[in-house]
């Protein structure tokens, strides 16, 4: 089972506070639902993909950009018939503050305050400009020249300023993705699961709440998100458990109870299955660091 905290991103951010990537992926069986440190700007080039962020489902179009906090559960669900091409940059808030100052930083970081991400659907000219800006950042990242760190930091602030100005220029640029009835139903399921994950939610209870046939509901969720309802619920609960383990001294048995696990043994077993370590080991590692 793949880990769902995105360790390459977390490692890169600890090292340099910024992580810039351009990726071309053929189809693969597993795209893990995950979280990571920092913030993300995701720019979509090509493919046939739904991107799940929090409660929202985004059917991506070339030139789409999504901005979101890394601590929100997210996952791409690409189709297999075409390559999946995207660029993205992850960064920490303090990386921006050094150059932008507190007032400007607050404005720029407001772009990431939307709990289900912020979609900006660029027109052809804007998409070309974003494509070029990302390309410039990739080239600068690879240089071993004087001032490379400063240049990359400057390019990052410029990117955020361009996005912020465009977001304020015309609200028409901030669009809600069109959804099919199936996607709309799955969005309602995600919203329900994210609101009720602390309860012992059953498929029967979810089916009743959604007024949907259980088979149709399970099939639709898997088709749109790429994972099962039970898989999503377990990952959501473990993600919340990790926050409590890092940020509080709440006993592990109580965390298990608070998050709807049947008992502490089951919680520990699932935590280790999904994250590779026990809850006790995770807490010790992260409270020491």
PDB file of C-alpha atoms in Angstrom:
ATOM      1  CA  UNK A   1       0.000   0.000   0.000  1.00  0.00           C
ATOM      2  CA  UNK A   2       1.442   3.366  -1.033  1.00  0.00           C
ATOM      3  CA  UNK A   3       1.991   6.016   1.575  1.00  0.00           C
ATOM      4  CA  UNK A   4      -0.440   8.874   1.246  1.00  0.00           C
ATOM      5  CA  UNK A   5       1.671  11.670   2.715  1.00  0.00           C
ATOM      6  CA  UNK A   6       3.584  12.777  -0.356  1.00  0.00           C
ATOM      7  CA  UNK A   7       7.123  12.320   0.928  1.00  0.00           C
ATOM      8  CA  UNK A   8       9.057  13.617  -2.148  1.00  0.00           C
ATOM      9  CA  UNK A   9       7.197  16.927  -1.824  1.00  0.00           C
ATOM     10  CA  UNK A  10       7.712  17.130   1.942  1.00  0.00           C
ATOM     11  CA  UNK A  11      11.415  16.279   1.622  1.00  0.00           C
ATOM     12  CA  UNK A  12      11.959  18.868  -1.118  1.00  0.00           C
ATOM     13  CA  UNK A  13      10.178  21.583   0.867  1.00  0.00           C
ATOM     14  CA  UNK A  14      12.259  20.875   3.960  1.00  0.00           C
ATOM     15  CA  UNK A  15      15.393  21.162   1.855  1.00  0.00           C
ATOM     16  CA  UNK A  16      14.662  24.243  -0.256  1.00  0.00           C
ATOM     17  CA  UNK A  17      11.080  25.400   0.520  1.00  0.00           C
ATOM     18  CA  UNK A  18      10.131  25.189  -3.170  1.00  0.00           C
ATOM     19  CA  UNK A  19       9.517  22.214  -5.457  1.00  0.00           C
ATOM     20  CA  UNK A  20       8.980  22.811  -9.196  1.00  0.00           C
ATOM     21  CA  UNK A  21       8.013  19.945 -11.500  1.00  0.00           C
ATOM     22  CA  UNK A  22       6.849  19.205 -15.057  1.00  0.00           C
ATOM     23  CA  UNK A  23       5.564  15.662 -15.443  1.00  0.00           C
ATOM     24  CA  UNK A  24       4.369  13.482 -18.290  1.00  0.00           C
ATOM     25  CA  UNK A  25       2.751  10.262 -17.068  1.00  0.00           C
ATOM     26  CA  UNK A  26       1.345   7.310 -18.903  1.00  0.00           C
ATOM     27  CA  UNK A  27      -1.544   5.549 -17.242  1.00  0.00           C
ATOM     28  CA  UNK A  28      -0.844   3.768 -13.957  1.00  0.00           C
ATOM     29  CA  UNK A  29      -2.971   1.706 -11.596  1.00  0.00           C
ATOM     30  CA  UNK A  30      -2.465   3.769  -8.468  1.00  0.00           C
ATOM     31  CA  UNK A  31      -2.706   7.509  -7.978  1.00  0.00           C
ATOM     32  CA  UNK A  32      -2.808   7.842  -4.194  1.00  0.00           C
ATOM     33  CA  UNK A  33      -5.150  10.155  -2.380  1.00  0.00           C
ATOM     34  CA  UNK A  34      -2.652  12.259  -0.454  1.00  0.00           C
ATOM     35  CA  UNK A  35      -1.696  15.385   1.433  1.00  0.00           C
ATOM     36  CA  UNK A  36       1.618  17.188   1.751  1.00  0.00           C
ATOM     37  CA  UNK A  37       3.195  20.210   3.367  1.00  0.00           C
ATOM     38  CA  UNK A  38       2.982  23.722   1.941  1.00  0.00           C
ATOM     39  CA  UNK A  39       0.856  25.018  -0.915  1.00  0.00           C
ATOM     40  CA  UNK A  40       0.418  23.981  -4.543  1.00  0.00           C
ATOM     41  CA  UNK A  41      -0.112  25.684  -7.885  1.00  0.00           C
ATOM     42  CA  UNK A  42      -1.139  23.034 -10.403  1.00  0.00           C
ATOM     43  CA  UNK A  43      -1.201  23.820 -14.145  1.00  0.00           C
ATOM     44  CA  UNK A  44      -2.834  21.341 -16.522  1.00  0.00           C
ATOM     45  CA  UNK A  45      -1.466  20.848 -20.053  1.00  0.00           C
ATOM     46  CA  UNK A  46      -2.977  17.685 -21.525  1.00  0.00           C
ATOM     47  CA  UNK A  47      -4.932  14.549 -20.709  1.00  0.00           C
ATOM     48  CA  UNK A  48      -8.336  13.340 -19.649  1.00  0.00           C
ATOM     49  CA  UNK A  49      -8.453  13.713 -15.895  1.00  0.00           C
ATOM     50  CA  UNK A  50     -10.679  14.542 -12.963  1.00  0.00           C
ATOM     51  CA  UNK A  51      -8.828  16.185 -10.082  1.00  0.00           C
ATOM     52  CA  UNK A  52     -10.407  15.619  -6.677  1.00  0.00           C
ATOM     53  CA  UNK A  53      -9.659  18.311  -4.077  1.00  0.00           C
ATOM     54  CA  UNK A  54     -11.582  18.183  -0.814  1.00  0.00           C
ATOM     55  CA  UNK A  55     -15.284  18.040  -1.702  1.00  0.00           C
ATOM     56  CA  UNK A  56     -14.812  19.196  -5.291  1.00  0.00           C
ATOM     57  CA  UNK A  57     -14.342  17.345  -8.569  1.00  0.00           C
ATOM     58  CA  UNK A  58     -12.607  19.259 -11.352  1.00  0.00           C
ATOM     59  CA  UNK A  59     -12.856  17.876 -14.919  1.00  0.00           C
ATOM     60  CA  UNK A  60      -9.655  19.469 -16.198  1.00  0.00           C
ATOM     61  CA  UNK A  61      -9.214  21.350 -19.478  1.00  0.00           C
ATOM     62  CA  UNK A  62      -5.877  22.467 -20.998  1.00  0.00           C
ATOM     63  CA  UNK A  63      -4.940  25.813 -19.469  1.00  0.00           C
ATOM     64  CA  UNK A  64      -6.730  25.155 -16.175  1.00  0.00           C
ATOM     65  CA  UNK A  65      -4.903  26.110 -12.996  1.00  0.00           C
ATOM     66  CA  UNK A  66      -5.747  25.037  -9.462  1.00  0.00           C
ATOM     67  CA  UNK A  67      -4.442  26.613  -6.268  1.00  0.00           C
ATOM     68  CA  UNK A  68      -4.871  24.829  -2.947  1.00  0.00           C
ATOM     69  CA  UNK A  69      -3.355  24.077   0.431  1.00  0.00           C
ATOM     70  CA  UNK A  70      -1.395  20.830   0.531  1.00  0.00           C
ATOM     71  CA  UNK A  71      -3.168  19.660   3.686  1.00  0.00           C
ATOM     72  CA  UNK A  72      -6.419  19.156   1.745  1.00  0.00           C
ATOM     73  CA  UNK A  73      -6.837  15.574   0.528  1.00  0.00           C
ATOM     74  CA  UNK A  74      -6.408  15.480  -3.249  1.00  0.00           C
ATOM     75  CA  UNK A  75      -5.978  12.988  -6.047  1.00  0.00           C
ATOM     76  CA  UNK A  76      -5.853  12.952  -9.858  1.00  0.00           C
ATOM     77  CA  UNK A  77      -7.916  10.338 -11.673  1.00  0.00           C
ATOM     78  CA  UNK A  78      -6.563  10.250 -15.254  1.00  0.00           C
ATOM     79  CA  UNK A  79      -8.012   8.142 -18.063  1.00  0.00           C
ATOM     80  CA  UNK A  80      -5.620   5.744 -19.722  1.00  0.00           C
ATOM     81  CA  UNK A  81      -6.038   6.659 -23.389  1.00  0.00           C
ATOM     82  CA  UNK A  82      -3.833   9.799 -23.441  1.00  0.00           C
ATOM     83  CA  UNK A  83      -0.692  10.963 -21.588  1.00  0.00           C
ATOM     84  CA  UNK A  84      -1.296  13.045 -18.470  1.00  0.00           C
ATOM     85  CA  UNK A  85       0.823  16.223 -18.623  1.00  0.00           C
ATOM     86  CA  UNK A  86       0.964  18.879 -15.912  1.00  0.00           C
ATOM     87  CA  UNK A  87       3.278  21.355 -14.214  1.00  0.00           C
ATOM     88  CA  UNK A  88       3.173  22.314 -10.588  1.00  0.00           C
ATOM     89  CA  UNK A  89       5.023  24.199  -7.927  1.00  0.00           C
ATOM     90  CA  UNK A  90       4.863  23.537  -4.190  1.00  0.00           C
ATOM     91  CA  UNK A  91       6.161  26.094  -1.730  1.00  0.00           C
ATOM     92  CA  UNK A  92       6.073  27.179   1.902  1.00  0.00           C
ATOM     93  CA  UNK A  93       4.536  30.435   3.114  1.00  0.00           C
ATOM     94  CA  UNK A  94       7.813  31.736   4.560  1.00  0.00           C
ATOM     95  CA  UNK A  95       9.490  31.297   1.159  1.00  0.00           C
ATOM     96  CA  UNK A  96       7.201  34.052  -0.160  1.00  0.00           C
ATOM     97  CA  UNK A  97       7.291  36.306   2.897  1.00  0.00           C
ATOM     98  CA  UNK A  98      11.025  36.973   2.615  1.00  0.00           C
ATOM     99  CA  UNK A  99      10.539  38.777  -0.691  1.00  0.00           C
ATOM    100  CA  UNK A 100       6.911  39.916  -0.573  1.00  0.00           C
ATOM    101  CA  UNK A 101       6.634  41.247   2.976  1.00  0.00           C
ATOM    102  CA  UNK A 102       3.718  40.562   5.294  1.00  0.00           C
ATOM    103  CA  UNK A 103       1.022  42.723   3.645  1.00  0.00           C
ATOM    104  CA  UNK A 104       1.608  41.467   0.116  1.00  0.00           C
ATOM    105  CA  UNK A 105       2.086  37.927   1.369  1.00  0.00           C
ATOM    106  CA  UNK A 106      -1.354  38.026   3.014  1.00  0.00           C
ATOM    107  CA  UNK A 107      -2.959  39.051  -0.288  1.00  0.00           C
ATOM    108  CA  UNK A 108      -1.120  36.405  -2.291  1.00  0.00           C
ATOM    109  CA  UNK A 109      -1.803  33.639   0.215  1.00  0.00           C
ATOM    110  CA  UNK A 110      -5.533  34.447   0.178  1.00  0.00           C
ATOM    111  CA  UNK A 111      -5.557  32.607  -3.154  1.00  0.00           C
ATOM    112  CA  UNK A 112      -5.087  29.388  -1.168  1.00  0.00           C
ATOM    113  CA  UNK A 113      -7.839  29.981   1.402  1.00  0.00           C
ATOM    114  CA  UNK A 114     -10.548  28.126  -0.534  1.00  0.00           C
ATOM    115  CA  UNK A 115     -11.199  24.792   1.231  1.00  0.00           C
ATOM    116  CA  UNK A 116     -11.776  22.905  -2.039  1.00  0.00           C
ATOM    117  CA  UNK A 117      -9.196  24.739  -4.105  1.00  0.00           C
ATOM    118  CA  UNK A 118      -9.477  27.704  -6.473  1.00  0.00           C
ATOM    119  CA  UNK A 119      -9.836  27.071 -10.212  1.00  0.00           C
ATOM    120  CA  UNK A 120      -8.645  29.645 -12.730  1.00  0.00           C
ATOM    121  CA  UNK A 121      -9.526  28.795 -16.323  1.00  0.00           C
ATOM    122  CA  UNK A 122      -7.025  30.741 -18.438  1.00  0.00           C
ATOM    123  CA  UNK A 123      -7.777  31.807 -22.003  1.00  0.00           C
ATOM    124  CA  UNK A 124      -5.313  30.858 -24.752  1.00  0.00           C
ATOM    125  CA  UNK A 125      -3.126  33.936 -24.279  1.00  0.00           C
ATOM    126  CA  UNK A 126      -3.051  33.602 -20.496  1.00  0.00           C
ATOM    127  CA  UNK A 127      -2.328  29.877 -20.667  1.00  0.00           C
ATOM    128  CA  UNK A 128       0.604  30.538 -22.998  1.00  0.00           C
ATOM    129  CA  UNK A 129       1.975  33.128 -20.568  1.00  0.00           C
ATOM    130  CA  UNK A 130       1.670  30.695 -17.649  1.00  0.00           C
ATOM    131  CA  UNK A 131       3.298  27.931 -19.686  1.00  0.00           C
ATOM    132  CA  UNK A 132       6.258  30.188 -20.436  1.00  0.00           C
ATOM    133  CA  UNK A 133       6.567  31.311 -16.825  1.00  0.00           C
ATOM    134  CA  UNK A 134       6.689  27.723 -15.580  1.00  0.00           C
ATOM    135  CA  UNK A 135       9.276  26.887 -18.263  1.00  0.00           C
ATOM    136  CA  UNK A 136      11.446  29.789 -17.073  1.00  0.00           C
ATOM    137  CA  UNK A 137      11.208  28.494 -13.510  1.00  0.00           C
ATOM    138  CA  UNK A 138      12.249  24.984 -14.611  1.00  0.00           C
ATOM    139  CA  UNK A 139      15.313  26.368 -16.420  1.00  0.00           C
ATOM    140  CA  UNK A 140      16.302  28.542 -13.459  1.00  0.00           C
ATOM    141  CA  UNK A 141      15.900  25.644 -11.041  1.00  0.00           C
ATOM    142  CA  UNK A 142      18.470  23.605 -13.004  1.00  0.00           C
ATOM    143  CA  UNK A 143      21.082  26.357 -13.141  1.00  0.00           C
ATOM    144  CA  UNK A 144      24.120  26.413 -10.927  1.00  0.00           C
ATOM    145  CA  UNK A 145      24.756  30.114 -11.327  1.00  0.00           C
ATOM    146  CA  UNK A 146      25.169  33.045  -8.986  1.00  0.00           C
ATOM    147  CA  UNK A 147      21.828  34.301  -7.712  1.00  0.00           C
ATOM    148  CA  UNK A 148      19.816  31.259  -8.822  1.00  0.00           C
ATOM    149  CA  UNK A 149      18.014  31.024  -5.478  1.00  0.00           C
ATOM    150  CA  UNK A 150      17.097  34.706  -5.566  1.00  0.00           C
ATOM    151  CA  UNK A 151      15.933  34.479  -9.204  1.00  0.00           C
ATOM    152  CA  UNK A 152      13.709  31.481  -8.482  1.00  0.00           C
ATOM    153  CA  UNK A 153      12.218  33.208  -5.453  1.00  0.00           C
ATOM    154  CA  UNK A 154      11.557  36.314  -7.561  1.00  0.00           C
ATOM    155  CA  UNK A 155       9.905  34.233 -10.304  1.00  0.00           C
ATOM    156  CA  UNK A 156       7.689  32.570  -7.703  1.00  0.00           C
ATOM    157  CA  UNK A 157       6.451  35.912  -6.360  1.00  0.00           C
ATOM    158  CA  UNK A 158       5.917  37.153  -9.934  1.00  0.00           C
ATOM    159  CA  UNK A 159       3.844  34.055 -10.703  1.00  0.00           C
ATOM    160  CA  UNK A 160       1.639  34.644  -7.677  1.00  0.00           C
ATOM    161  CA  UNK A 161       1.234  38.322  -8.563  1.00  0.00           C
ATOM    162  CA  UNK A 162       0.133  37.464 -12.105  1.00  0.00           C
ATOM    163  CA  UNK A 163      -2.405  34.989 -10.765  1.00  0.00           C
ATOM    164  CA  UNK A 164      -3.657  37.394  -8.091  1.00  0.00           C
ATOM    165  CA  UNK A 165      -4.084  40.268 -10.561  1.00  0.00           C
ATOM    166  CA  UNK A 166      -5.949  38.048 -13.000  1.00  0.00           C
ATOM    167  CA  UNK A 167      -8.197  36.703 -10.252  1.00  0.00           C
ATOM    168  CA  UNK A 168      -9.200  40.267  -9.333  1.00  0.00           C
ATOM    169  CA  UNK A 169      -9.409  41.567 -12.898  1.00  0.00           C
ATOM    170  CA  UNK A 170     -12.494  39.645 -14.004  1.00  0.00           C
ATOM    171  CA  UNK A 171     -14.508  37.278 -11.851  1.00  0.00           C
ATOM    172  CA  UNK A 172     -15.355  35.466 -15.074  1.00  0.00           C
ATOM    173  CA  UNK A 173     -11.888  33.936 -14.881  1.00  0.00           C
ATOM    174  CA  UNK A 174     -12.885  32.173 -11.680  1.00  0.00           C
ATOM    175  CA  UNK A 175     -15.166  29.459 -12.945  1.00  0.00           C
ATOM    176  CA  UNK A 176     -17.017  26.526 -11.447  1.00  0.00           C
ATOM    177  CA  UNK A 177     -16.381  23.398 -13.515  1.00  0.00           C
ATOM    178  CA  UNK A 178     -19.304  21.959 -15.447  1.00  0.00           C
ATOM    179  CA  UNK A 179     -20.331  18.597 -14.013  1.00  0.00           C
ATOM    180  CA  UNK A 180     -22.349  15.651 -15.220  1.00  0.00           C
ATOM    181  CA  UNK A 181     -25.121  14.282 -13.023  1.00  0.00           C
ATOM    182  CA  UNK A 182     -22.785  11.471 -11.972  1.00  0.00           C
ATOM    183  CA  UNK A 183     -20.041  13.926 -10.963  1.00  0.00           C
ATOM    184  CA  UNK A 184     -22.592  16.058  -9.129  1.00  0.00           C
ATOM    185  CA  UNK A 185     -23.737  13.012  -7.149  1.00  0.00           C
ATOM    186  CA  UNK A 186     -20.148  12.112  -6.251  1.00  0.00           C
ATOM    187  CA  UNK A 187     -19.505  15.689  -5.174  1.00  0.00           C
ATOM    188  CA  UNK A 188     -22.462  15.380  -2.765  1.00  0.00           C
ATOM    189  CA  UNK A 189     -21.002  12.104  -1.469  1.00  0.00           C
ATOM    190  CA  UNK A 190     -17.613  13.733  -0.871  1.00  0.00           C
ATOM    191  CA  UNK A 191     -19.254  16.580   1.005  1.00  0.00           C
ATOM    192  CA  UNK A 192     -21.209  14.145   3.181  1.00  0.00           C
ATOM    193  CA  UNK A 193     -18.155  11.978   3.902  1.00  0.00           C
ATOM    194  CA  UNK A 194     -15.996  14.975   4.805  1.00  0.00           C
ATOM    195  CA  UNK A 195     -18.676  16.234   7.187  1.00  0.00           C
ATOM    196  CA  UNK A 196     -19.441  12.862   8.799  1.00  0.00           C
ATOM    197  CA  UNK A 197     -16.130  10.970   8.795  1.00  0.00           C
ATOM    198  CA  UNK A 198     -16.081  10.926  12.613  1.00  0.00           C
ATOM    199  CA  UNK A 199     -19.263   8.849  12.605  1.00  0.00           C
ATOM    200  CA  UNK A 200     -19.457   5.122  11.761  1.00  0.00           C
ATOM    201  CA  UNK A 201     -20.814   5.795   8.248  1.00  0.00           C
ATOM    202  CA  UNK A 202     -22.081   2.693   6.442  1.00  0.00           C
ATOM    203  CA  UNK A 203     -22.832   2.327   2.747  1.00  0.00           C
ATOM    204  CA  UNK A 204     -26.487   1.832   3.680  1.00  0.00           C
ATOM    205  CA  UNK A 205     -26.554   5.124   5.612  1.00  0.00           C
ATOM    206  CA  UNK A 206     -24.813   6.969   2.788  1.00  0.00           C
ATOM    207  CA  UNK A 207     -27.195   5.476   0.226  1.00  0.00           C
ATOM    208  CA  UNK A 208     -30.167   6.642   2.279  1.00  0.00           C
ATOM    209  CA  UNK A 209     -28.732  10.142   2.785  1.00  0.00           C
ATOM    210  CA  UNK A 210     -27.968  10.525  -0.922  1.00  0.00           C
ATOM    211  CA  UNK A 211     -31.259   8.918  -2.082  1.00  0.00           C
ATOM    212  CA  UNK A 212     -29.209   6.740  -4.427  1.00  0.00           C
ATOM    213  CA  UNK A 213     -29.067   3.026  -5.143  1.00  0.00           C
ATOM    214  CA  UNK A 214     -26.116   1.514  -3.253  1.00  0.00           C
ATOM    215  CA  UNK A 215     -24.652  -0.261  -6.280  1.00  0.00           C
ATOM    216  CA  UNK A 216     -24.949   2.841  -8.480  1.00  0.00           C
ATOM    217  CA  UNK A 217     -23.463   4.971  -5.703  1.00  0.00           C
ATOM    218  CA  UNK A 218     -20.392   2.740  -5.218  1.00  0.00           C
ATOM    219  CA  UNK A 219     -19.834   2.319  -8.957  1.00  0.00           C
ATOM    220  CA  UNK A 220     -20.132   6.066  -9.632  1.00  0.00           C
ATOM    221  CA  UNK A 221     -17.777   7.008  -6.808  1.00  0.00           C
ATOM    222  CA  UNK A 222     -15.105   4.574  -8.014  1.00  0.00           C
ATOM    223  CA  UNK A 223     -15.483   5.673 -11.642  1.00  0.00           C
ATOM    224  CA  UNK A 224     -15.186   9.405 -10.892  1.00  0.00           C
ATOM    225  CA  UNK A 225     -12.550   9.349  -8.130  1.00  0.00           C
ATOM    226  CA  UNK A 226     -10.658   6.154  -8.961  1.00  0.00           C
ATOM    227  CA  UNK A 227     -10.988   4.796  -5.411  1.00  0.00           C
ATOM    228  CA  UNK A 228     -13.716   3.162  -3.335  1.00  0.00           C
ATOM    229  CA  UNK A 229     -15.857   4.925  -0.741  1.00  0.00           C
ATOM    230  CA  UNK A 230     -14.349   2.858   2.093  1.00  0.00           C
ATOM    231  CA  UNK A 231     -10.836   3.626   0.867  1.00  0.00           C
ATOM    232  CA  UNK A 232     -11.606   7.353   0.839  1.00  0.00           C
ATOM    233  CA  UNK A 233     -13.106   7.254   4.339  1.00  0.00           C
ATOM    234  CA  UNK A 234     -10.127   5.417   5.805  1.00  0.00           C
ATOM    235  CA  UNK A 235      -7.632   7.835   4.270  1.00  0.00           C
ATOM    236  CA  UNK A 236      -9.650  10.820   5.463  1.00  0.00           C
ATOM    237  CA  UNK A 237      -9.723   9.484   9.023  1.00  0.00           C
ATOM    238  CA  UNK A 238      -6.016   8.685   9.014  1.00  0.00           C
ATOM    239  CA  UNK A 239      -5.211  12.159   7.684  1.00  0.00           C
ATOM    240  CA  UNK A 240      -7.131  13.704  10.591  1.00  0.00           C
ATOM    241  CA  UNK A 241      -5.475  11.283  13.025  1.00  0.00           C
ATOM    242  CA  UNK A 242      -2.046  12.404  11.845  1.00  0.00           C
ATOM    243  CA  UNK A 243      -2.919  16.020  12.612  1.00  0.00           C
ATOM    244  CA  UNK A 244      -3.939  15.071  16.157  1.00  0.00           C
ATOM    245  CA  UNK A 245      -0.813  12.954  16.619  1.00  0.00           C
ATOM    246  CA  UNK A 246       1.430  15.821  15.504  1.00  0.00           C
ATOM    247  CA  UNK A 247      -0.311  18.705  17.218  1.00  0.00           C
ATOM    248  CA  UNK A 248      -1.765  17.293  20.445  1.00  0.00           C
ATOM    249  CA  UNK A 249      -1.161  14.841  23.261  1.00  0.00           C
ATOM    250  CA  UNK A 250      -4.574  13.213  22.830  1.00  0.00           C
ATOM    251  CA  UNK A 251      -4.272   9.518  23.769  1.00  0.00           C
ATOM    252  CA  UNK A 252      -4.197   7.187  20.785  1.00  0.00           C
ATOM    253  CA  UNK A 253      -7.193   5.210  22.062  1.00  0.00           C
ATOM    254  CA  UNK A 254      -9.217   8.436  22.226  1.00  0.00           C
ATOM    255  CA  UNK A 255      -8.110   9.473  18.725  1.00  0.00           C
ATOM    256  CA  UNK A 256      -9.349   6.115  17.487  1.00  0.00           C
ATOM    257  CA  UNK A 257     -12.727   6.689  19.130  1.00  0.00           C
ATOM    258  CA  UNK A 258     -13.025  10.321  17.982  1.00  0.00           C
ATOM    259  CA  UNK A 259     -12.432   9.378  14.355  1.00  0.00           C
ATOM    260  CA  UNK A 260     -14.913   6.540  14.114  1.00  0.00           C
ATOM    261  CA  UNK A 261     -12.610   3.506  14.178  1.00  0.00           C
ATOM    262  CA  UNK A 262     -14.153   0.409  15.718  1.00  0.00           C
ATOM    263  CA  UNK A 263     -11.343   0.000  18.285  1.00  0.00           C
ATOM    264  CA  UNK A 264      -7.703   1.081  18.884  1.00  0.00           C
ATOM    265  CA  UNK A 265      -6.285  -2.175  17.494  1.00  0.00           C
ATOM    266  CA  UNK A 266      -8.129  -1.703  14.206  1.00  0.00           C
ATOM    267  CA  UNK A 267      -7.003   1.940  14.102  1.00  0.00           C
ATOM    268  CA  UNK A 268      -3.344   1.004  14.625  1.00  0.00           C
ATOM    269  CA  UNK A 269      -3.541  -1.740  12.014  1.00  0.00           C
ATOM    270  CA  UNK A 270      -5.071   0.565   9.386  1.00  0.00           C
ATOM    271  CA  UNK A 271      -2.687   3.415  10.216  1.00  0.00           C
ATOM    272  CA  UNK A 272       0.333   1.189   9.687  1.00  0.00           C
ATOM    273  CA  UNK A 273      -1.156  -0.274   6.501  1.00  0.00           C
ATOM    274  CA  UNK A 274      -1.698   3.169   4.987  1.00  0.00           C
ATOM    275  CA  UNK A 275       1.299   5.056   6.363  1.00  0.00           C
ATOM    276  CA  UNK A 276       3.937   2.407   6.991  1.00  0.00           C
ATOM    277  CA  UNK A 277       4.435   3.099  10.711  1.00  0.00           C
ATOM    278  CA  UNK A 278       2.368   2.744  13.878  1.00  0.00           C
ATOM    279  CA  UNK A 279       0.547   5.776  15.358  1.00  0.00           C
ATOM    280  CA  UNK A 280       2.989   5.714  18.293  1.00  0.00           C
ATOM    281  CA  UNK A 281       6.015   5.783  15.993  1.00  0.00           C
ATOM    282  CA  UNK A 282       4.482   8.542  13.858  1.00  0.00           C
ATOM    283  CA  UNK A 283       3.835  10.726  16.914  1.00  0.00           C
ATOM    284  CA  UNK A 284       7.342  10.193  18.275  1.00  0.00           C
ATOM    285  CA  UNK A 285       8.937  11.039  14.929  1.00  0.00           C
ATOM    286  CA  UNK A 286       6.945  14.219  14.300  1.00  0.00           C
ATOM    287  CA  UNK A 287       6.873  15.603  17.834  1.00  0.00           C
ATOM    288  CA  UNK A 288      10.664  15.339  17.991  1.00  0.00           C
ATOM    289  CA  UNK A 289      11.229  17.046  14.622  1.00  0.00           C
TER     290      UNK A 289
END
